[in-house]
PDB file of C-alpha atoms in Angstrom:
ATOM      1  CA  MET A   1       0.000   0.000   0.000  1.00  0.00           C
ATOM      2  CA  GLN A   2       1.460   3.338  -1.074  1.00  0.00           C
ATOM      3  CA  SER A   3       1.631   6.234   1.360  1.00  0.00           C
ATOM      4  CA  GLY A   4      -1.148   8.802   1.535  1.00  0.00           C
ATOM      5  CA  PHE A   5      -3.915   6.482   2.634  1.00  0.00           C
ATOM      6  CA  VAL A   6      -6.477   6.987   5.384  1.00  0.00           C
ATOM      7  CA  GLY A   7      -6.161   4.424   8.152  1.00  0.00           C
ATOM      8  CA  ILE A   8      -9.394   3.248   9.766  1.00  0.00           C
ATOM      9  CA  PHE A   9      -9.333   0.850  12.683  1.00  0.00           C
ATOM     10  CA  ASP A  10     -11.613  -0.806  15.193  1.00  0.00           C
ATOM     11  CA  SER A  11     -11.474  -3.619  17.716  1.00  0.00           C
ATOM     12  CA  GLY A  12     -12.940  -5.778  14.960  1.00  0.00           C
ATOM     13  CA  VAL A  13     -15.399  -5.598  12.083  1.00  0.00           C
ATOM     14  CA  GLY A  14     -17.783  -2.989  13.528  1.00  0.00           C
ATOM     15  CA  GLY A  15     -15.803  -0.082  12.101  1.00  0.00           C
ATOM     16  CA  LEU A  16     -16.696  -1.303   8.631  1.00  0.00           C
ATOM     17  CA  ALA A  17     -19.846   0.801   9.040  1.00  0.00           C
ATOM     18  CA  VAL A  18     -17.618   3.880   9.152  1.00  0.00           C
ATOM     19  CA  TYR A  19     -15.424   2.556   6.342  1.00  0.00           C
ATOM     20  CA  ARG A  20     -18.474   1.987   4.142  1.00  0.00           C
ATOM     21  CA  ALA A  21     -19.686   5.558   4.672  1.00  0.00           C
ATOM     22  CA  ALA A  22     -16.219   7.031   4.123  1.00  0.00           C
ATOM     23  CA  ARG A  23     -15.644   5.015   0.955  1.00  0.00           C
ATOM     24  CA  LYS A  24     -18.953   6.172  -0.466  1.00  0.00           C
ATOM     25  CA  LEU A  25     -18.205   9.819   0.282  1.00  0.00           C
ATOM     26  CA  LEU A  26     -14.552   9.675  -0.827  1.00  0.00           C
ATOM     27  CA  PRO A  27     -14.443   7.154  -3.702  1.00  0.00           C
ATOM     28  CA  HIS A  28     -11.001   8.287  -4.904  1.00  0.00           C
ATOM     29  CA  GLN A  29      -9.335   8.043  -1.514  1.00  0.00           C
ATOM     30  CA  ALA A  30      -7.153   5.058  -0.633  1.00  0.00           C
ATOM     31  CA  PHE A  31      -8.015   3.334   2.652  1.00  0.00           C
ATOM     32  CA  VAL A  32      -6.429   0.780   4.936  1.00  0.00           C
ATOM     33  CA  TYR A  33      -8.732  -0.898   7.450  1.00  0.00           C
ATOM     34  CA  VAL A  34      -7.403  -2.733  10.491  1.00  0.00           C
ATOM     35  CA  ALA A  35      -9.599  -5.064  12.536  1.00  0.00           C
ATOM     36  CA  ASP A  36      -7.948  -5.865  15.858  1.00  0.00           C
ATOM     37  CA  SER A  37     -10.015  -9.032  16.068  1.00  0.00           C
ATOM     38  CA  GLY A  38      -7.223 -11.047  17.616  1.00  0.00           C
ATOM     39  CA  PHE A  39      -7.224  -8.804  20.682  1.00  0.00           C
ATOM     40  CA  ALA A  40     -10.939  -7.995  20.854  1.00  0.00           C
ATOM     41  CA  PRO A  41     -13.235  -7.172  22.491  1.00  0.00           C
ATOM     42  CA  TYR A  42     -12.407  -3.706  23.796  1.00  0.00           C
ATOM     43  CA  GLY A  43     -15.748  -3.005  25.450  1.00  0.00           C
ATOM     44  CA  SER A  44     -15.054  -5.118  28.536  1.00  0.00           C
ATOM     45  CA  ARG A  45     -11.324  -4.343  28.809  1.00  0.00           C
ATOM     46  CA  GLU A  46      -9.485  -2.007  31.141  1.00  0.00           C
ATOM     47  CA  SER A  47      -8.300   1.345  29.804  1.00  0.00           C
ATOM     48  CA  ALA A  48      -4.597   0.411  29.888  1.00  0.00           C
ATOM     49  CA  TYR A  49      -5.229  -2.555  27.592  1.00  0.00           C
ATOM     50  CA  ILE A  50      -7.182  -0.446  25.095  1.00  0.00           C
ATOM     51  CA  ILE A  51      -4.572   2.318  25.100  1.00  0.00           C
ATOM     52  CA  ARG A  52      -1.795  -0.189  24.400  1.00  0.00           C
ATOM     53  CA  ARG A  53      -3.638  -1.800  21.495  1.00  0.00           C
ATOM     54  CA  VAL A  54      -4.741   1.481  19.911  1.00  0.00           C
ATOM     55  CA  THR A  55      -1.254   2.966  20.176  1.00  0.00           C
ATOM     56  CA  GLU A  56       0.319  -0.053  18.473  1.00  0.00           C
ATOM     57  CA  ILE A  57      -2.200   0.083  15.628  1.00  0.00           C
ATOM     58  CA  ALA A  58      -1.860   3.848  15.163  1.00  0.00           C
ATOM     59  CA  ASP A  59       1.939   3.579  15.158  1.00  0.00           C
ATOM     60  CA  ALA A  60       1.822   0.852  12.504  1.00  0.00           C
ATOM     61  CA  LEU A  61      -0.519   2.838  10.255  1.00  0.00           C
ATOM     62  CA  VAL A  62       1.501   6.045  10.576  1.00  0.00           C
ATOM     63  CA  ASN A  63       4.782   4.203   9.983  1.00  0.00           C
ATOM     64  CA  ASN A  64       3.313   2.751   6.788  1.00  0.00           C
ATOM     65  CA  GLY A  65       2.318   6.174   5.460  1.00  0.00           C
ATOM     66  CA  ALA A  66      -1.142   7.061   6.756  1.00  0.00           C
ATOM     67  CA  LYS A  67      -2.046  10.714   6.232  1.00  0.00           C
ATOM     68  CA  ALA A  68      -5.066  10.577   8.554  1.00  0.00           C
ATOM     69  CA  LEU A  69      -6.544   8.189  11.101  1.00  0.00           C
ATOM     70  CA  VAL A  70     -10.136   7.321  11.910  1.00  0.00           C
ATOM     71  CA  VAL A  71     -10.749   5.664  15.265  1.00  0.00           C
ATOM     72  CA  ALA A  72     -13.892   3.801  14.214  1.00  0.00           C
ATOM     73  CA  CYS A  73     -14.652   2.497  17.692  1.00  0.00           C
ATOM     74  CA  ASN A  74     -16.578   4.335  20.405  1.00  0.00           C
ATOM     75  CA  THR A  75     -14.725   2.592  23.215  1.00  0.00           C
ATOM     76  CA  ALA A  76     -11.308   3.311  21.705  1.00  0.00           C
ATOM     77  CA  THR A  77     -12.248   6.924  21.006  1.00  0.00           C
ATOM     78  CA  VAL A  78     -13.442   7.784  24.498  1.00  0.00           C
ATOM     79  CA  THR A  79     -10.394   6.055  25.971  1.00  0.00           C
ATOM     80  CA  THR A  80      -7.527   7.126  23.696  1.00  0.00           C
ATOM     81  CA  VAL A  81      -8.305   9.833  21.145  1.00  0.00           C
ATOM     82  CA  THR A  82      -7.003  12.709  23.278  1.00  0.00           C
ATOM     83  CA  ALA A  83      -3.639  10.989  23.705  1.00  0.00           C
ATOM     84  CA  LEU A  84      -3.463  10.142  19.995  1.00  0.00           C
ATOM     85  CA  ARG A  85      -4.046  13.750  19.012  1.00  0.00           C
ATOM     86  CA  ALA A  86      -1.303  14.850  21.388  1.00  0.00           C
ATOM     87  CA  LYS A  87       1.108  12.354  19.823  1.00  0.00           C
ATOM     88  CA  TYR A  88       0.425  12.914  16.112  1.00  0.00           C
ATOM     89  CA  SER A  89       0.020  16.058  14.042  1.00  0.00           C
ATOM     90  CA  LEU A  90      -2.037  14.396  11.297  1.00  0.00           C
ATOM     91  CA  PRO A  91      -5.860  14.551  11.297  1.00  0.00           C
ATOM     92  CA  ILE A  92      -7.408  12.086  13.744  1.00  0.00           C
ATOM     93  CA  ILE A  93     -11.167  11.604  13.641  1.00  0.00           C
ATOM     94  CA  GLY A  94     -12.916   9.744  16.431  1.00  0.00           C
ATOM     95  CA  ILE A  95     -16.436   8.524  17.001  1.00  0.00           C
ATOM     96  CA  GLU A  96     -18.639   8.949  20.035  1.00  0.00           C
ATOM     97  CA  PRO A  97     -22.269   8.186  20.870  1.00  0.00           C
ATOM     98  CA  ALA A  98     -24.529  10.650  19.064  1.00  0.00           C
ATOM     99  CA  ILE A  99     -26.117  12.000  22.234  1.00  0.00           C
ATOM    100  CA  LYS A 100     -26.174  15.612  21.058  1.00  0.00           C
ATOM    101  CA  PRO A 101     -28.299  15.036  17.913  1.00  0.00           C
ATOM    102  CA  ALA A 102     -30.473  12.539  19.786  1.00  0.00           C
ATOM    103  CA  ALA A 103     -31.294  15.117  22.455  1.00  0.00           C
ATOM    104  CA  ALA A 104     -32.080  17.659  19.754  1.00  0.00           C
ATOM    105  CA  ILE A 105     -34.626  15.503  17.905  1.00  0.00           C
ATOM    106  CA  SER A 106     -36.283  13.649  20.784  1.00  0.00           C
ATOM    107  CA  ARG A 107     -39.975  14.481  20.974  1.00  0.00           C
ATOM    108  CA  ASN A 108     -40.657  13.189  24.477  1.00  0.00           C
ATOM    109  CA  GLY A 109     -37.234  13.781  26.020  1.00  0.00           C
ATOM    110  CA  ARG A 110     -36.335  10.111  26.507  1.00  0.00           C
ATOM    111  CA  ILE A 111     -33.389   8.536  24.692  1.00  0.00           C
ATOM    112  CA  VAL A 112     -31.466   5.308  25.181  1.00  0.00           C
ATOM    113  CA  VAL A 113     -27.841   4.718  24.231  1.00  0.00           C
ATOM    114  CA  LEU A 114     -26.921   1.122  23.426  1.00  0.00           C
ATOM    115  CA  THR A 115     -23.246   0.761  24.171  1.00  0.00           C
ATOM    116  CA  THR A 116     -20.435  -1.306  25.632  1.00  0.00           C
ATOM    117  CA  ARG A 117     -19.663  -1.326  29.343  1.00  0.00           C
ATOM    118  CA  ARG A 118     -16.388   0.576  28.923  1.00  0.00           C
ATOM    119  CA  THR A 119     -18.021   3.313  26.834  1.00  0.00           C
ATOM    120  CA  ALA A 120     -20.943   3.641  29.262  1.00  0.00           C
ATOM    121  CA  GLU A 121     -18.535   4.047  32.183  1.00  0.00           C
ATOM    122  CA  SER A 122     -16.246   6.547  30.437  1.00  0.00           C
ATOM    123  CA  GLU A 123     -15.771  10.128  31.560  1.00  0.00           C
ATOM    124  CA  ALA A 124     -16.244  11.305  27.972  1.00  0.00           C
ATOM    125  CA  VAL A 125     -19.782   9.900  27.816  1.00  0.00           C
ATOM    126  CA  ALA A 126     -20.549  11.245  31.284  1.00  0.00           C
ATOM    127  CA  GLN A 127     -19.604  14.706  30.028  1.00  0.00           C
ATOM    128  CA  LEU A 128     -21.806  14.281  26.946  1.00  0.00           C
ATOM    129  CA  CYS A 129     -24.752  13.398  29.181  1.00  0.00           C
ATOM    130  CA  VAL A 130     -24.162  16.440  31.367  1.00  0.00           C
ATOM    131  CA  ARG A 131     -23.720  18.758  28.411  1.00  0.00           C
ATOM    132  CA  TYR A 132     -26.717  17.638  26.359  1.00  0.00           C
ATOM    133  CA  GLY A 133     -28.937  15.945  28.926  1.00  0.00           C
ATOM    134  CA  THR A 134     -30.317  19.012  30.668  1.00  0.00           C
ATOM    135  CA  HIS A 135     -33.770  18.695  29.132  1.00  0.00           C
ATOM    136  CA  VAL A 136     -33.818  14.982  28.295  1.00  0.00           C
ATOM    137  CA  GLN A 137     -33.629  11.682  30.123  1.00  0.00           C
ATOM    138  CA  ILE A 138     -30.661   9.636  28.901  1.00  0.00           C
ATOM    139  CA  MET A 139     -30.510   5.917  29.592  1.00  0.00           C
ATOM    140  CA  LEU A 140     -27.115   4.286  29.048  1.00  0.00           C
ATOM    141  CA  GLN A 141     -27.733   0.623  28.260  1.00  0.00           C
ATOM    142  CA  PRO A 142     -24.606  -1.576  28.248  1.00  0.00           C
ATOM    143  CA  CYS A 143     -25.000  -4.559  25.940  1.00  0.00           C
ATOM    144  CA  PRO A 144     -22.415  -7.169  26.954  1.00  0.00           C
ATOM    145  CA  GLY A 145     -21.867  -9.845  24.349  1.00  0.00           C
ATOM    146  CA  LEU A 146     -23.739  -8.086  21.555  1.00  0.00           C
ATOM    147  CA  ALA A 147     -20.658  -6.818  19.725  1.00  0.00           C
ATOM    148  CA  ASP A 148     -19.202 -10.324  19.982  1.00  0.00           C
ATOM    149  CA  GLN A 149     -22.188 -11.662  18.053  1.00  0.00           C
ATOM    150  CA  VAL A 150     -21.575  -9.227  15.204  1.00  0.00           C
ATOM    151  CA  GLU A 151     -17.866  -9.992  15.348  1.00  0.00           C
ATOM    152  CA  ALA A 152     -18.738 -13.632  14.730  1.00  0.00           C
ATOM    153  CA  GLY A 153     -20.983 -12.690  11.800  1.00  0.00           C
ATOM    154  CA  ASN A 154     -24.179 -13.479  13.690  1.00  0.00           C
ATOM    155  CA  ILE A 155     -26.480 -10.604  12.824  1.00  0.00           C
ATOM    156  CA  ASP A 156     -29.757 -12.466  12.386  1.00  0.00           C
ATOM    157  CA  GLY A 157     -29.676 -15.537  14.628  1.00  0.00           C
ATOM    158  CA  GLU A 158     -32.035 -16.259  17.497  1.00  0.00           C
ATOM    159  CA  GLU A 159     -29.363 -15.620  20.116  1.00  0.00           C
ATOM    160  CA  VAL A 160     -28.734 -12.073  18.932  1.00  0.00           C
ATOM    161  CA  LYS A 161     -32.479 -11.435  18.652  1.00  0.00           C
ATOM    162  CA  GLU A 162     -33.000 -12.507  22.263  1.00  0.00           C
ATOM    163  CA  MET A 163     -30.134 -10.277  23.416  1.00  0.00           C
ATOM    164  CA  LEU A 164     -31.685  -7.320  21.611  1.00  0.00           C
ATOM    165  CA  ARG A 165     -35.074  -7.987  23.208  1.00  0.00           C
ATOM    166  CA  GLN A 166     -33.428  -8.023  26.618  1.00  0.00           C
ATOM    167  CA  TYR A 167     -31.389  -4.858  26.120  1.00  0.00           C
ATOM    168  CA  LEU A 168     -34.228  -2.915  24.503  1.00  0.00           C
ATOM    169  CA  ALA A 169     -36.867  -3.915  27.067  1.00  0.00           C
ATOM    170  CA  PRO A 170     -36.197  -0.990  29.470  1.00  0.00           C
ATOM    171  CA  ALA A 171     -36.227   1.500  26.611  1.00  0.00           C
ATOM    172  CA  VAL A 172     -39.492   0.136  25.230  1.00  0.00           C
ATOM    173  CA  SER A 173     -41.147   0.146  28.659  1.00  0.00           C
ATOM    174  CA  LEU A 174     -40.153   3.777  29.211  1.00  0.00           C
ATOM    175  CA  ALA A 175     -41.302   4.786  25.707  1.00  0.00           C
ATOM    176  CA  ASN A 176     -37.931   6.168  24.651  1.00  0.00           C
ATOM    177  CA  ASP A 177     -38.342   7.695  21.227  1.00  0.00           C
ATOM    178  CA  VAL A 178     -34.663   7.803  20.159  1.00  0.00           C
ATOM    179  CA  VAL A 179     -32.173   4.941  20.218  1.00  0.00           C
ATOM    180  CA  VAL A 180     -28.490   5.826  19.816  1.00  0.00           C
ATOM    181  CA  LEU A 181     -26.202   3.085  18.551  1.00  0.00           C
ATOM    182  CA  GLY A 182     -23.138   3.724  20.686  1.00  0.00           C
ATOM    183  CA  CYS A 183     -21.021   0.918  19.223  1.00  0.00           C
ATOM    184  CA  THR A 184     -20.174   0.615  15.531  1.00  0.00           C
ATOM    185  CA  HIS A 185     -20.885  -3.114  15.626  1.00  0.00           C
ATOM    186  CA  PHE A 186     -24.519  -2.355  16.435  1.00  0.00           C
ATOM    187  CA  THR A 187     -24.988  -0.550  13.109  1.00  0.00           C
ATOM    188  CA  PHE A 188     -25.242  -3.937  11.420  1.00  0.00           C
ATOM    189  CA  LEU A 189     -28.183  -4.743  13.699  1.00  0.00           C
ATOM    190  CA  ALA A 190     -30.069  -1.517  12.965  1.00  0.00           C
ATOM    191  CA  ASP A 191     -32.935  -3.175  11.087  1.00  0.00           C
ATOM    192  CA  GLN A 192     -33.588  -5.635  13.889  1.00  0.00           C
ATOM    193  CA  ILE A 193     -33.369  -2.876  16.500  1.00  0.00           C
ATOM    194  CA  GLN A 194     -35.895  -0.830  14.520  1.00  0.00           C
ATOM    195  CA  ASN A 195     -38.298  -3.764  14.309  1.00  0.00           C
ATOM    196  CA  LEU A 196     -38.113  -4.387  18.050  1.00  0.00           C
ATOM    197  CA  ALA A 197     -38.241  -0.730  19.103  1.00  0.00           C
ATOM    198  CA  GLY A 198     -41.105   0.120  16.744  1.00  0.00           C
ATOM    199  CA  PRO A 199     -41.613   2.544  13.854  1.00  0.00           C
ATOM    200  CA  GLN A 200     -42.155   5.480  16.203  1.00  0.00           C
ATOM    201  CA  VAL A 201     -38.539   5.249  17.413  1.00  0.00           C
ATOM    202  CA  THR A 202     -35.724   7.051  15.609  1.00  0.00           C
ATOM    203  CA  ILE A 203     -32.390   5.251  15.427  1.00  0.00           C
ATOM    204  CA  ILE A 204     -29.205   7.310  15.223  1.00  0.00           C
ATOM    205  CA  GLU A 205     -25.743   6.057  14.370  1.00  0.00           C
ATOM    206  CA  PRO A 206     -22.860   8.388  13.494  1.00  0.00           C
ATOM    207  CA  SER A 207     -21.031   6.646  10.625  1.00  0.00           C
ATOM    208  CA  GLU A 208     -22.057   9.169   7.984  1.00  0.00           C
ATOM    209  CA  ALA A 209     -21.283  12.078  10.307  1.00  0.00           C
ATOM    210  CA  VAL A 210     -17.794  10.667  10.900  1.00  0.00           C
ATOM    211  CA  ALA A 211     -17.286  10.287   7.143  1.00  0.00           C
ATOM    212  CA  ARG A 212     -18.315  13.911   6.609  1.00  0.00           C
ATOM    213  CA  GLN A 213     -15.901  15.046   9.299  1.00  0.00           C
ATOM    214  CA  LEU A 214     -13.110  13.058   7.639  1.00  0.00           C
ATOM    215  CA  ALA A 215     -13.893  14.662   4.285  1.00  0.00           C
ATOM    216  CA  TYR A 216     -13.913  18.112   5.882  1.00  0.00           C
ATOM    217  CA  ARG A 217     -10.565  17.570   7.591  1.00  0.00           C
ATOM    218  CA  LEU A 218      -8.965  16.236   4.410  1.00  0.00           C
ATOM    219  CA  SER A 219     -10.403  19.070   2.344  1.00  0.00           C
ATOM    220  CA  SER A 220      -9.278  21.769   4.765  1.00  0.00           C
ATOM    221  CA  SER A 221      -5.758  20.307   4.666  1.00  0.00           C
ATOM    222  CA  GLU A 222      -5.884  19.939   0.862  1.00  0.00           C
ATOM    223  CA  MET A 223      -5.482  16.173   1.167  1.00  0.00           C
ATOM    224  CA  ILE A 224      -8.373  14.943  -0.971  1.00  0.00           C
ATOM    225  CA  PRO A 225      -7.025  13.152  -4.081  1.00  0.00           C
ATOM    226  CA  VAL A 226      -8.332  14.080  -7.509  1.00  0.00           C
ATOM    227  CA  ASN A 227      -8.272  12.568 -11.000  1.00  0.00           C
ATOM    228  CA  GLN A 228      -8.151   8.971  -9.832  1.00  0.00           C
ATOM    229  CA  THR A 229     -10.479   6.426 -11.377  1.00  0.00           C
ATOM    230  CA  GLN A 230     -10.039   3.735  -8.744  1.00  0.00           C
ATOM    231  CA  ALA A 231      -8.648   4.111  -5.253  1.00  0.00           C
ATOM    232  CA  ALA A 232      -6.898   1.283  -3.465  1.00  0.00           C
ATOM    233  CA  GLU A 233      -8.239  -0.430  -0.381  1.00  0.00           C
ATOM    234  CA  ALA A 234      -6.664  -2.973   1.911  1.00  0.00           C
ATOM    235  CA  PHE A 235      -8.009  -4.878   4.917  1.00  0.00           C
ATOM    236  CA  TYR A 236      -5.929  -6.360   7.711  1.00  0.00           C
ATOM    237  CA  THR A 237      -6.678  -8.293  10.866  1.00  0.00           C
ATOM    238  CA  THR A 238      -4.747  -9.436  13.921  1.00  0.00           C
ATOM    239  CA  ALA A 239      -6.877 -12.587  14.125  1.00  0.00           C
ATOM    240  CA  ALA A 240      -5.338 -16.007  13.614  1.00  0.00           C
ATOM    241  CA  SER A 241      -7.422 -16.662  10.489  1.00  0.00           C
ATOM    242  CA  PRO A 242      -7.621 -13.699   8.091  1.00  0.00           C
ATOM    243  CA  SER A 243      -9.744 -15.767   5.711  1.00  0.00           C
ATOM    244  CA  ALA A 244     -12.386 -16.332   8.391  1.00  0.00           C
ATOM    245  CA  VAL A 245     -12.482 -12.607   9.140  1.00  0.00           C
ATOM    246  CA  GLY A 246     -12.692 -12.005   5.395  1.00  0.00           C
ATOM    247  CA  ASP A 247     -15.820 -14.175   5.211  1.00  0.00           C
ATOM    248  CA  ILE A 248     -17.473 -12.120   7.953  1.00  0.00           C
ATOM    249  CA  MET A 249     -16.449  -8.785   6.397  1.00  0.00           C
ATOM    250  CA  SER A 250     -17.784  -9.978   3.048  1.00  0.00           C
ATOM    251  CA  LYS A 251     -21.124 -10.804   4.662  1.00  0.00           C
ATOM    252  CA  LEU A 252     -21.371  -7.409   6.355  1.00  0.00           C
ATOM    253  CA  LEU A 253     -20.352  -5.372   3.299  1.00  0.00           C
ATOM    254  CA  GLY A 254     -22.177  -7.486   0.734  1.00  0.00           C
ATOM    255  CA  ARG A 255     -19.142  -8.022  -1.477  1.00  0.00           C
ATOM    256  CA  ARG A 256     -16.062 -10.209  -1.461  1.00  0.00           C
ATOM    257  CA  ILE A 257     -13.326  -8.869   0.818  1.00  0.00           C
ATOM    258  CA  GLU A 258      -9.793 -10.257   0.980  1.00  0.00           C
ATOM    259  CA  VAL A 259      -8.243  -9.780   4.404  1.00  0.00           C
ATOM    260  CA  LEU A 260      -4.515  -9.927   5.084  1.00  0.00           C
ATOM    261  CA  ALA A 261      -2.596 -10.732   8.245  1.00  0.00           C
ATOM    262  CA  ALA A 262      -1.637  -7.601  10.183  1.00  0.00           C
ATOM    263  CA  ASN A 263       1.979  -8.772  10.190  1.00  0.00           C
ATOM    264  CA  GLY A 264       2.138  -7.086   6.807  1.00  0.00           C
ATOM    265  CA  LEU A 265       1.788  -3.752   8.606  1.00  0.00           C
ATOM    266  CA  GLY A 266       4.276  -4.689  11.280  1.00  0.00           C
ATOM    267  CA  LEU A 267       1.543  -5.586  13.769  1.00  0.00           C
ATOM    268  CA  ALA A 268       1.634  -8.812  15.712  1.00  0.00           C
ATOM    269  CA  SER A 269      -1.197 -11.220  15.027  1.00  0.00           C
ATOM    270  CA  ILE A 270      -2.605 -13.964  17.198  1.00  0.00           C
ATOM    271  CA  ALA A 271      -0.783 -17.156  16.230  1.00  0.00           C
TER     272      ALA A 271
END
């Protein structure tokens, strides 16, 4: 992969939702996607573990020529993005639960944020709730195990449906009218969440907003490529079986994806 690409990374395959939006908005931009599947999940890990993994991935992408980074993981963003921005001068775009727009559009002042435990417990999310929760009731709903289901490619099985029923039950009983998807993995469950929550509920996930922010940052730094008919893309994973991860990515994106071992970027993979 030549230098000048945008590096996008996540604890696993969830960040593909952000990649998909960014690729659509910036079709001539080269991308490298890293799924840290071998060291996932992040949502139940301690901060020190997440910081170590994110730093290693960011270092590898920058050393290989990344011109910008997208932290396509809510948990990684709320835990590490401030430190990353202090370390690197290149554009770094993070992702966080879309509490601000949810509070703005809620009709009855009740919103629920489906998230991981680590994100729900973070200071960054606590600050978002204080800042934008003055006139609304915000329910943070940790969803342990749900991201793991998506990571395994299970987006429509009975087990994931039962988990969604369980996690959405409090929100449904309280008549929340906005559901925020506070984990990129959950984007691939949006249709099921909508069916369970009901047509009166608005679902918000920030992938397109992150893609727009990336485009803005690249444009303001005069980094958007022009006059290219086809931009390169490459996918890497730290998992022991890149082909297995490739099968799951292909299912989520609806096209065949070849995934390479992260050793090719200088990142250790699970043996």
